[in-house]
Amino acid sequence: MTEFDGISPRIDTDPESVERGLVTLVLTLVELLRQLMERQALRRVDDGDLTEAQIERIGTTLMLLEQRMAELRDHFGLSPEDLNIDLGPLGTLLPKGE
């Protein structure tokens, strides 16, 4: 009898699958935070709270973060849709088309 004999067959213990799930979860959280930061920045721009230099710096930072997220998704073979976790009756975590 091995230590895994008592594990439910519904739990995927394949290391590659577990790693992919963890990467998906982490990238989903980073994407959620990126989108929230982007929305907050747009609100501040609309409110006129930022200087031109601040707007430029935020825009550059958000573009670089979005580019890096795309690189990470490509590296791990994930699509943007893979990061949009289905929360059942609540819908999806991220807005559609984001």
mmCIF file of N, CA, C and O in Angstrom:
data_model
loop_
_atom_site.group_PDB
_atom_site.id
_atom_site.type_symbol
_atom_site.label_atom_id
_atom_site.label_comp_id
_atom_site.label_asym_id
_atom_site.label_seq_id
_atom_site.Cartn_x
_atom_site.Cartn_y
_atom_site.Cartn_z
ATOM 1 N N MET A 1 0.844 -1.175 0.000
ATOM 2 C CA MET A 1 0.000 0.000 0.000
ATOM 3 C C MET A 1 0.891 1.240 0.000
ATOM 4 O O MET A 1 1.775 1.378 0.820
ATOM 5 N N THR A 2 0.646 2.153 -0.947
ATOM 6 C CA THR A 2 1.431 3.381 -1.024
ATOM 7 C C THR A 2 0.720 4.491 -0.276
ATOM 8 O O THR A 2 -0.448 4.376 0.069
ATOM 9 N N GLU A 3 1.431 5.611 -0.083
ATOM 10 C CA GLU A 3 0.826 6.738 0.623
ATOM 11 C C GLU A 3 -0.311 7.370 -0.165
ATOM 12 O O GLU A 3 -1.128 8.088 0.369
ATOM 13 N N PHE A 4 -0.407 7.090 -1.471
ATOM 14 C CA PHE A 4 -1.440 7.681 -2.305
ATOM 15 C C PHE A 4 -2.680 6.796 -2.444
ATOM 16 O O PHE A 4 -3.642 7.175 -3.082
ATOM 17 N N ASP A 5 -2.666 5.612 -1.842
ATOM 18 C CA ASP A 5 -3.815 4.717 -1.973
ATOM 19 C C ASP A 5 -5.088 5.310 -1.381
ATOM 20 O O ASP A 5 -6.178 5.025 -1.837
ATOM 21 N N GLY A 6 -4.965 6.156 -0.378
ATOM 22 C CA GLY A 6 -6.140 6.726 0.260
ATOM 23 C C GLY A 6 -6.651 7.997 -0.402
ATOM 24 O O GLY A 6 -7.653 8.552 0.001
ATOM 25 N N ILE A 7 -5.963 8.479 -1.448
ATOM 26 C CA ILE A 7 -6.369 9.719 -2.124
ATOM 27 C C ILE A 7 -7.514 9.436 -3.081
ATOM 28 O O ILE A 7 -7.504 8.472 -3.833
ATOM 29 N N SER A 8 -8.479 10.330 -3.046
ATOM 30 C CA SER A 8 -9.627 10.217 -3.941
ATOM 31 C C SER A 8 -9.159 10.233 -5.390
ATOM 32 O O SER A 8 -8.259 11.002 -5.743
ATOM 33 N N PRO A 9 -9.756 9.391 -6.238
ATOM 34 C CA PRO A 9 -9.343 9.370 -7.635
ATOM 35 C C PRO A 9 -9.671 10.674 -8.367
ATOM 36 O O PRO A 9 -9.180 10.918 -9.447
ATOM 37 N N ARG A 10 -10.477 11.531 -7.771
ATOM 38 C CA ARG A 10 -10.813 12.801 -8.414
ATOM 39 C C ARG A 10 -9.725 13.844 -8.232
ATOM 40 O O ARG A 10 -9.738 14.872 -8.885
ATOM 41 N N ILE A 11 -8.773 13.625 -7.356
ATOM 42 C CA ILE A 11 -7.666 14.555 -7.159
ATOM 43 C C ILE A 11 -6.567 14.179 -8.136
ATOM 44 O O ILE A 11 -6.096 13.041 -8.157
ATOM 45 N N ASP A 12 -6.164 15.151 -8.943
ATOM 46 C CA ASP A 12 -5.112 14.918 -9.927
ATOM 47 C C ASP A 12 -3.757 15.102 -9.250
ATOM 48 O O ASP A 12 -3.417 16.199 -8.826
ATOM 49 N N THR A 13 -3.003 14.020 -9.119
ATOM 50 C CA THR A 13 -1.705 14.083 -8.460
ATOM 51 C C THR A 13 -0.546 14.102 -9.447
ATOM 52 O O THR A 13 0.599 13.996 -9.040
ATOM 53 N N ASP A 14 -0.842 14.264 -10.730
ATOM 54 C CA ASP A 14 0.204 14.355 -11.741
ATOM 55 C C ASP A 14 0.977 15.654 -11.520
ATOM 56 O O ASP A 14 0.387 16.738 -11.548
ATOM 57 N N PRO A 15 2.291 15.591 -11.281
ATOM 58 C CA PRO A 15 3.070 16.807 -10.991
ATOM 59 C C PRO A 15 2.954 17.885 -12.072
ATOM 60 O O PRO A 15 2.873 19.064 -11.754
ATOM 61 N N GLU A 16 2.930 17.486 -13.330
ATOM 62 C CA GLU A 16 2.822 18.479 -14.403
ATOM 63 C C GLU A 16 1.470 19.175 -14.371
ATOM 64 O O GLU A 16 1.375 20.380 -14.590
ATOM 65 N N SER A 17 0.431 18.434 -14.093
ATOM 66 C CA SER A 17 -0.909 19.006 -14.014
ATOM 67 C C SER A 17 -1.028 19.939 -12.808
ATOM 68 O O SER A 17 -1.627 21.012 -12.898
ATOM 69 N N VAL A 18 -0.452 19.540 -11.700
ATOM 70 C CA VAL A 18 -0.481 20.374 -10.496
ATOM 71 C C VAL A 18 0.290 21.665 -10.755
ATOM 72 O O VAL A 18 -0.168 22.757 -10.404
ATOM 73 N N GLU A 19 1.454 21.561 -11.396
ATOM 74 C CA GLU A 19 2.256 22.744 -11.706
ATOM 75 C C GLU A 19 1.487 23.685 -12.629
ATOM 76 O O GLU A 19 1.439 24.889 -12.393
ATOM 77 N N ARG A 20 0.859 23.132 -13.657
ATOM 78 C CA ARG A 20 0.088 23.967 -14.590
ATOM 79 C C ARG A 20 -1.073 24.651 -13.873
ATOM 80 O O ARG A 20 -1.350 25.822 -14.096
ATOM 81 N N GLY A 21 -1.728 23.926 -12.981
ATOM 82 C CA GLY A 21 -2.819 24.517 -12.213
ATOM 83 C C GLY A 21 -2.350 25.649 -11.330
ATOM 84 O O GLY A 21 -3.006 26.692 -11.228
ATOM 85 N N LEU A 22 -1.198 25.462 -10.696
ATOM 86 C CA LEU A 22 -0.645 26.499 -9.834
ATOM 87 C C LEU A 22 -0.237 27.728 -10.649
ATOM 88 O O LEU A 22 -0.532 28.863 -10.265
ATOM 89 N N VAL A 23 0.422 27.498 -11.774
ATOM 90 C CA VAL A 23 0.814 28.610 -12.650
ATOM 91 C C VAL A 23 -0.424 29.353 -13.135
ATOM 92 O O VAL A 23 -0.452 30.590 -13.144
ATOM 93 N N THR A 24 -1.459 28.614 -13.511
ATOM 94 C CA THR A 24 -2.700 29.238 -13.974
ATOM 95 C C THR A 24 -3.308 30.104 -12.871
ATOM 96 O O THR A 24 -3.725 31.237 -13.120
ATOM 97 N N LEU A 25 -3.336 29.586 -11.658
ATOM 98 C CA LEU A 25 -3.899 30.335 -10.541
ATOM 99 C C LEU A 25 -3.102 31.614 -10.274
ATOM 100 O O LEU A 25 -3.673 32.693 -10.112
ATOM 101 N N VAL A 26 -1.781 31.494 -10.228
ATOM 102 C CA VAL A 26 -0.932 32.660 -9.950
ATOM 103 C C VAL A 26 -1.092 33.705 -11.054
ATOM 104 O O VAL A 26 -1.276 34.898 -10.775
ATOM 105 N N LEU A 27 -1.054 33.272 -12.313
ATOM 106 C CA LEU A 27 -1.195 34.226 -13.411
ATOM 107 C C LEU A 27 -2.588 34.837 -13.440
ATOM 108 O O LEU A 27 -2.756 36.005 -13.809
ATOM 109 N N THR A 28 -3.599 34.088 -13.033
ATOM 110 C CA THR A 28 -4.952 34.635 -12.949
ATOM 111 C C THR A 28 -5.002 35.758 -11.916
ATOM 112 O O THR A 28 -5.584 36.825 -12.174
ATOM 113 N N LEU A 29 -4.398 35.545 -10.763
ATOM 114 C CA LEU A 29 -4.380 36.585 -9.737
ATOM 115 C C LEU A 29 -3.602 37.815 -10.196
ATOM 116 O O LEU A 29 -4.041 38.951 -9.968
ATOM 117 N N VAL A 30 -2.479 37.597 -10.853
ATOM 118 C CA VAL A 30 -1.692 38.724 -11.369
ATOM 119 C C VAL A 30 -2.501 39.477 -12.428
ATOM 120 O O VAL A 30 -2.518 40.712 -12.439
ATOM 121 N N GLU A 31 -3.200 38.763 -13.299
ATOM 122 C CA GLU A 31 -4.016 39.408 -14.330
ATOM 123 C C GLU A 31 -5.153 40.200 -13.696
ATOM 124 O O GLU A 31 -5.460 41.314 -14.129
ATOM 125 N N LEU A 32 -5.778 39.658 -12.671
ATOM 126 C CA LEU A 32 -6.843 40.379 -11.978
ATOM 127 C C LEU A 32 -6.298 41.681 -11.380
ATOM 128 O O LEU A 32 -6.894 42.755 -11.536
ATOM 129 N N LEU A 33 -5.162 41.601 -10.721
ATOM 130 C CA LEU A 33 -4.544 42.801 -10.147
ATOM 131 C C LEU A 33 -4.149 43.798 -11.227
ATOM 132 O O LEU A 33 -4.315 45.014 -11.061
ATOM 133 N N ARG A 34 -3.630 43.308 -12.359
ATOM 134 C CA ARG A 34 -3.250 44.186 -13.469
ATOM 135 C C ARG A 34 -4.468 44.957 -13.969
ATOM 136 O O ARG A 34 -4.416 46.167 -14.181
ATOM 137 N N GLN A 35 -5.589 44.250 -14.142
ATOM 138 C CA GLN A 35 -6.793 44.905 -14.632
ATOM 139 C C GLN A 35 -7.329 45.914 -13.621
ATOM 140 O O GLN A 35 -7.789 46.998 -14.003
ATOM 141 N N LEU A 36 -7.271 45.581 -12.339
ATOM 142 C CA LEU A 36 -7.721 46.529 -11.314
ATOM 143 C C LEU A 36 -6.834 47.775 -11.294
ATOM 144 O O LEU A 36 -7.334 48.904 -11.177
ATOM 145 N N MET A 37 -5.525 47.591 -11.410
ATOM 146 C CA MET A 37 -4.603 48.729 -11.462
ATOM 147 C C MET A 37 -4.881 49.592 -12.686
ATOM 148 O O MET A 37 -4.852 50.827 -12.601
ATOM 149 N N GLU A 38 -5.152 48.958 -13.808
ATOM 150 C CA GLU A 38 -5.444 49.687 -15.042
ATOM 151 C C GLU A 38 -6.713 50.527 -14.885
ATOM 152 O O GLU A 38 -6.746 51.704 -15.254
ATOM 153 N N ARG A 39 -7.750 49.942 -14.314
ATOM 154 C CA ARG A 39 -9.004 50.682 -14.103
ATOM 155 C C ARG A 39 -8.809 51.858 -13.151
ATOM 156 O O ARG A 39 -9.347 52.944 -13.358
ATOM 157 N N GLN A 40 -8.050 51.626 -12.083
ATOM 158 C CA GLN A 40 -7.774 52.701 -11.130
ATOM 159 C C GLN A 40 -6.994 53.820 -11.804
ATOM 160 O O GLN A 40 -7.274 55.008 -11.583
ATOM 161 N N ALA A 41 -6.011 53.470 -12.615
ATOM 162 C CA ALA A 41 -5.220 54.482 -13.325
ATOM 163 C C ALA A 41 -6.109 55.284 -14.269
ATOM 164 O O ALA A 41 -5.990 56.521 -14.343
ATOM 165 N N LEU A 42 -7.004 54.610 -14.978
ATOM 166 C CA LEU A 42 -7.900 55.318 -15.890
ATOM 167 C C LEU A 42 -8.826 56.270 -15.126
ATOM 168 O O LEU A 42 -9.102 57.388 -15.591
ATOM 169 N N ARG A 43 -9.299 55.846 -13.974
ATOM 170 C CA ARG A 43 -10.137 56.734 -13.144
ATOM 171 C C ARG A 43 -9.363 57.985 -12.731
ATOM 172 O O ARG A 43 -9.887 59.096 -12.768
ATOM 173 N N ARG A 44 -8.111 57.772 -12.338
ATOM 174 C CA ARG A 44 -7.297 58.910 -11.909
ATOM 175 C C ARG A 44 -6.998 59.844 -13.068
ATOM 176 O O ARG A 44 -6.983 61.062 -12.893
ATOM 177 N N VAL A 45 -6.779 59.281 -14.255
ATOM 178 C CA VAL A 45 -6.566 60.115 -15.441
ATOM 179 C C VAL A 45 -7.838 60.913 -15.727
ATOM 180 O O VAL A 45 -7.785 62.128 -15.955
ATOM 181 N N ASP A 46 -8.977 60.242 -15.702
ATOM 182 C CA ASP A 46 -10.253 60.916 -15.966
ATOM 183 C C ASP A 46 -10.550 62.004 -14.937
ATOM 184 O O ASP A 46 -11.150 63.027 -15.260
ATOM 185 N N ASP A 47 -10.152 61.766 -13.694
ATOM 186 C CA ASP A 47 -10.381 62.753 -12.629
ATOM 187 C C ASP A 47 -9.402 63.924 -12.700
ATOM 188 O O ASP A 47 -9.587 64.921 -12.001
ATOM 189 N N GLY A 48 -8.348 63.788 -13.515
ATOM 190 C CA GLY A 48 -7.359 64.855 -13.631
ATOM 191 C C GLY A 48 -6.388 64.906 -12.468
ATOM 192 O O GLY A 48 -5.781 65.952 -12.210
ATOM 193 N N ASP A 49 -6.226 63.805 -11.763
ATOM 194 C CA ASP A 49 -5.350 63.758 -10.584
ATOM 195 C C ASP A 49 -3.866 63.603 -10.915
ATOM 196 O O ASP A 49 -3.032 63.695 -10.017
ATOM 197 N N LEU A 50 -3.536 63.355 -12.172
ATOM 198 C CA LEU A 50 -2.158 63.004 -12.529
ATOM 199 C C LEU A 50 -1.539 64.034 -13.463
ATOM 200 O O LEU A 50 -2.225 64.640 -14.291
ATOM 201 N N THR A 51 -0.230 64.176 -13.339
ATOM 202 C CA THR A 51 0.501 65.028 -14.275
ATOM 203 C C THR A 51 0.724 64.247 -15.572
ATOM 204 O O THR A 51 0.552 63.023 -15.613
ATOM 205 N N GLU A 52 1.126 64.955 -16.603
ATOM 206 C CA GLU A 52 1.423 64.292 -17.882
ATOM 207 C C GLU A 52 2.528 63.247 -17.716
ATOM 208 O O GLU A 52 2.469 62.172 -18.301
ATOM 209 N N ALA A 53 3.533 63.566 -16.914
ATOM 210 C CA ALA A 53 4.643 62.623 -16.690
ATOM 211 C C ALA A 53 4.139 61.367 -15.974
ATOM 212 O O ALA A 53 4.547 60.241 -16.309
ATOM 213 N N GLN A 54 3.256 61.550 -14.998
ATOM 214 C CA GLN A 54 2.697 60.398 -14.291
ATOM 215 C C GLN A 54 1.843 59.542 -15.217
ATOM 216 O O GLN A 54 1.907 58.312 -15.168
ATOM 217 N N ILE A 55 1.059 60.190 -16.047
ATOM 218 C CA ILE A 55 0.228 59.454 -17.015
ATOM 219 C C ILE A 55 1.105 58.641 -17.952
ATOM 220 O O ILE A 55 0.836 57.468 -18.215
ATOM 221 N N GLU A 56 2.174 59.254 -18.436
ATOM 222 C CA GLU A 56 3.103 58.565 -19.341
ATOM 223 C C GLU A 56 3.750 57.371 -18.652
ATOM 224 O O GLU A 56 3.831 56.273 -19.204
ATOM 225 N N ARG A 57 4.185 57.562 -17.411
ATOM 226 C CA ARG A 57 4.848 56.488 -16.659
ATOM 227 C C ARG A 57 3.875 55.341 -16.376
ATOM 228 O O ARG A 57 4.218 54.166 -16.539
ATOM 229 N N ILE A 58 2.659 55.656 -15.981
ATOM 230 C CA ILE A 58 1.658 54.613 -15.719
ATOM 231 C C ILE A 58 1.326 53.864 -16.996
ATOM 232 O O ILE A 58 1.239 52.633 -17.003
ATOM 233 N N GLY A 59 1.151 54.598 -18.093
ATOM 234 C CA GLY A 59 0.851 53.951 -19.369
ATOM 235 C C GLY A 59 1.950 52.989 -19.790
ATOM 236 O O GLY A 59 1.681 51.853 -20.204
ATOM 237 N N THR A 60 3.190 53.437 -19.667
ATOM 238 C CA THR A 60 4.329 52.577 -20.024
ATOM 239 C C THR A 60 4.394 51.351 -19.126
ATOM 240 O O THR A 60 4.578 50.227 -19.602
ATOM 241 N N THR A 61 4.200 51.548 -17.836
ATOM 242 C CA THR A 61 4.239 50.437 -16.878
ATOM 243 C C THR A 61 3.158 49.412 -17.183
ATOM 244 O O THR A 61 3.414 48.203 -17.194
ATOM 245 N N LEU A 62 1.937 49.882 -17.437
ATOM 246 C CA LEU A 62 0.833 48.962 -17.732
ATOM 247 C C LEU A 62 1.059 48.218 -19.040
ATOM 248 O O LEU A 62 0.746 47.026 -19.142
ATOM 249 N N MET A 63 1.614 48.894 -20.044
ATOM 250 C CA MET A 63 1.905 48.208 -21.317
ATOM 251 C C MET A 63 2.970 47.138 -21.124
ATOM 252 O O MET A 63 2.844 46.031 -21.659
ATOM 253 N N LEU A 64 4.010 47.451 -20.347
ATOM 254 C CA LEU A 64 5.067 46.465 -20.099
ATOM 255 C C LEU A 64 4.541 45.284 -19.303
ATOM 256 O O LEU A 64 4.902 44.134 -19.574
ATOM 257 N N LEU A 65 3.687 45.543 -18.320
ATOM 258 C CA LEU A 65 3.098 44.456 -17.537
ATOM 259 C C LEU A 65 2.215 43.574 -18.405
ATOM 260 O O LEU A 65 2.280 42.345 -18.318
ATOM 261 N N GLU A 66 1.425 44.188 -19.275
ATOM 262 C CA GLU A 66 0.584 43.401 -20.180
ATOM 263 C C GLU A 66 1.438 42.561 -21.129
ATOM 264 O O GLU A 66 1.145 41.385 -21.377
ATOM 265 N N GLN A 67 2.529 43.142 -21.612
ATOM 266 C CA GLN A 67 3.444 42.404 -22.497
ATOM 267 C C GLN A 67 4.077 41.228 -21.755
ATOM 268 O O GLN A 67 4.155 40.119 -22.286
ATOM 269 N N ARG A 68 4.495 41.447 -20.528
ATOM 270 C CA ARG A 68 5.118 40.372 -19.746
ATOM 271 C C ARG A 68 4.121 39.266 -19.451
ATOM 272 O O ARG A 68 4.458 38.081 -19.476
ATOM 273 N N MET A 69 2.870 39.637 -19.165
ATOM 274 C CA MET A 69 1.830 38.632 -18.938
ATOM 275 C C MET A 69 1.648 37.773 -20.191
ATOM 276 O O MET A 69 1.498 36.556 -20.103
ATOM 277 N N ALA A 70 1.642 38.401 -21.360
ATOM 278 C CA ALA A 70 1.510 37.652 -22.620
ATOM 279 C C ALA A 70 2.685 36.686 -22.790
ATOM 280 O O ALA A 70 2.505 35.538 -23.202
ATOM 281 N N GLU A 71 3.886 37.139 -22.450
ATOM 282 C CA GLU A 71 5.066 36.271 -22.540
ATOM 283 C C GLU A 71 4.940 35.074 -21.598
ATOM 284 O O GLU A 71 5.264 33.944 -21.970
ATOM 285 N N LEU A 72 4.490 35.328 -20.382
ATOM 286 C CA LEU A 72 4.332 34.239 -19.412
ATOM 287 C C LEU A 72 3.245 33.253 -19.852
ATOM 288 O O LEU A 72 3.423 32.039 -19.729
ATOM 289 N N ARG A 73 2.136 33.766 -20.370
ATOM 290 C CA ARG A 73 1.093 32.872 -20.876
ATOM 291 C C ARG A 73 1.643 32.008 -22.011
ATOM 292 O O ARG A 73 1.417 30.799 -22.033
ATOM 293 N N ASP A 74 2.376 32.625 -22.923
ATOM 294 C CA ASP A 74 2.970 31.862 -24.031
ATOM 295 C C ASP A 74 3.946 30.818 -23.513
ATOM 296 O O ASP A 74 3.944 29.675 -23.975
ATOM 297 N N HIS A 75 4.770 31.205 -22.563
ATOM 298 C CA HIS A 75 5.765 30.286 -22.005
ATOM 299 C C HIS A 75 5.109 29.042 -21.404
ATOM 300 O O HIS A 75 5.612 27.932 -21.543
ATOM 301 N N PHE A 76 3.993 29.236 -20.734
ATOM 302 C CA PHE A 76 3.320 28.116 -20.076
ATOM 303 C C PHE A 76 2.186 27.531 -20.920
ATOM 304 O O PHE A 76 1.458 26.651 -20.462
ATOM 305 N N GLY A 77 2.060 27.997 -22.169
ATOM 306 C CA GLY A 77 1.046 27.447 -23.067
ATOM 307 C C GLY A 77 -0.377 27.756 -22.639
ATOM 308 O O GLY A 77 -1.267 26.921 -22.812
ATOM 309 N N LEU A 78 -0.598 28.948 -22.114
ATOM 310 C CA LEU A 78 -1.921 29.348 -21.660
ATOM 311 C C LEU A 78 -2.487 30.450 -22.549
ATOM 312 O O LEU A 78 -1.739 31.273 -23.073
ATOM 313 N N SER A 79 -3.781 30.456 -22.693
ATOM 314 C CA SER A 79 -4.452 31.528 -23.422
ATOM 315 C C SER A 79 -5.067 32.486 -22.405
ATOM 316 O O SER A 79 -5.224 32.129 -21.232
ATOM 317 N N PRO A 80 -5.456 33.683 -22.825
ATOM 318 C CA PRO A 80 -6.135 34.585 -21.891
ATOM 319 C C PRO A 80 -7.396 33.946 -21.284
ATOM 320 O O PRO A 80 -7.694 34.162 -20.116
ATOM 321 N N GLU A 81 -8.084 33.139 -22.069
ATOM 322 C CA GLU A 81 -9.293 32.475 -21.580
ATOM 323 C C GLU A 81 -8.984 31.475 -20.469
ATOM 324 O O GLU A 81 -9.821 31.230 -19.597
ATOM 325 N N ASP A 82 -7.793 30.882 -20.494
ATOM 326 C CA ASP A 82 -7.404 29.931 -19.449
ATOM 327 C C ASP A 82 -7.321 30.599 -18.077
ATOM 328 O O ASP A 82 -7.441 29.931 -17.054
ATOM 329 N N LEU A 83 -7.094 31.915 -18.067
ATOM 330 C CA LEU A 83 -6.949 32.638 -16.804
ATOM 331 C C LEU A 83 -8.284 33.127 -16.265
ATOM 332 O O LEU A 83 -8.346 33.658 -15.163
ATOM 333 N N ASN A 84 -9.345 32.964 -17.029
ATOM 334 C CA ASN A 84 -10.655 33.453 -16.611
ATOM 335 C C ASN A 84 -11.423 32.327 -15.927
ATOM 336 O O ASN A 84 -12.218 31.624 -16.543
ATOM 337 N N ILE A 85 -11.191 32.175 -14.644
ATOM 338 C CA ILE A 85 -11.762 31.083 -13.862
ATOM 339 C C ILE A 85 -13.285 31.214 -13.801
ATOM 340 O O ILE A 85 -13.820 32.288 -13.547
ATOM 341 N N ASP A 86 -13.964 30.098 -14.029
ATOM 342 C CA ASP A 86 -15.422 30.058 -13.949
ATOM 343 C C ASP A 86 -15.819 29.875 -12.486
ATOM 344 O O ASP A 86 -15.456 28.897 -11.852
ATOM 345 N N LEU A 87 -16.573 30.833 -11.971
ATOM 346 C CA LEU A 87 -16.999 30.790 -10.574
ATOM 347 C C LEU A 87 -18.420 30.252 -10.425
ATOM 348 O O LEU A 87 -19.102 30.532 -9.451
ATOM 349 N N GLY A 88 -18.848 29.480 -11.397
ATOM 350 C CA GLY A 88 -20.177 28.873 -11.340
ATOM 351 C C GLY A 88 -21.274 29.912 -11.476
ATOM 352 O O GLY A 88 -21.251 30.718 -12.395
ATOM 353 N N PRO A 89 -22.213 29.940 -10.534
ATOM 354 C CA PRO A 89 -23.343 30.857 -10.643
ATOM 355 C C PRO A 89 -22.931 32.336 -10.603
ATOM 356 O O PRO A 89 -23.679 33.191 -11.035
ATOM 357 N N LEU A 90 -21.735 32.631 -10.118
ATOM 358 C CA LEU A 90 -21.275 34.015 -10.073
ATOM 359 C C LEU A 90 -20.731 34.492 -11.417
ATOM 360 O O LEU A 90 -20.482 35.682 -11.599
ATOM 361 N N GLY A 91 -20.520 33.568 -12.328
ATOM 362 C CA GLY A 91 -19.944 33.928 -13.626
ATOM 363 C C GLY A 91 -18.441 33.716 -13.620
ATOM 364 O O GLY A 91 -17.909 32.932 -12.847
ATOM 365 N N THR A 92 -17.761 34.455 -14.478
ATOM 366 C CA THR A 92 -16.308 34.319 -14.578
ATOM 367 C C THR A 92 -15.618 35.381 -13.719
ATOM 368 O O THR A 92 -16.191 36.430 -13.433
ATOM 369 N N LEU A 93 -14.387 35.084 -13.332
ATOM 370 C CA LEU A 93 -13.629 35.990 -12.476
ATOM 371 C C LEU A 93 -13.320 37.297 -13.183
ATOM 372 O O LEU A 93 -13.486 38.370 -12.622
ATOM 373 N N LEU A 94 -12.860 37.204 -14.420
ATOM 374 C CA LEU A 94 -12.480 38.380 -15.184
ATOM 375 C C LEU A 94 -13.597 38.739 -16.156
ATOM 376 O O LEU A 94 -14.296 37.859 -16.655
ATOM 377 N N PRO A 95 -13.742 40.016 -16.451
ATOM 378 C CA PRO A 95 -14.755 40.401 -17.441
ATOM 379 C C PRO A 95 -14.450 39.761 -18.791
ATOM 380 O O PRO A 95 -13.293 39.551 -19.138
ATOM 381 N N LYS A 96 -15.486 39.448 -19.539
ATOM 382 C CA LYS A 96 -15.306 38.855 -20.869
ATOM 383 C C LYS A 96 -14.544 39.827 -21.755
ATOM 384 O O LYS A 96 -14.740 41.030 -21.683
ATOM 385 N N GLY A 97 -13.662 39.245 -22.598
ATOM 386 C CA GLY A 97 -12.915 40.059 -23.559
ATOM 387 C C GLY A 97 -11.733 40.782 -22.967
ATOM 388 O O GLY A 97 -11.111 41.581 -23.614
ATOM 389 N N GLU A 98 -11.399 40.542 -21.735
ATOM 390 C CA GLU A 98 -10.259 41.204 -21.097
ATOM 391 C C GLU A 98 -9.047 40.326 -21.203
ATOM 392 O O GLU A 98 -9.079 39.168 -21.151
#
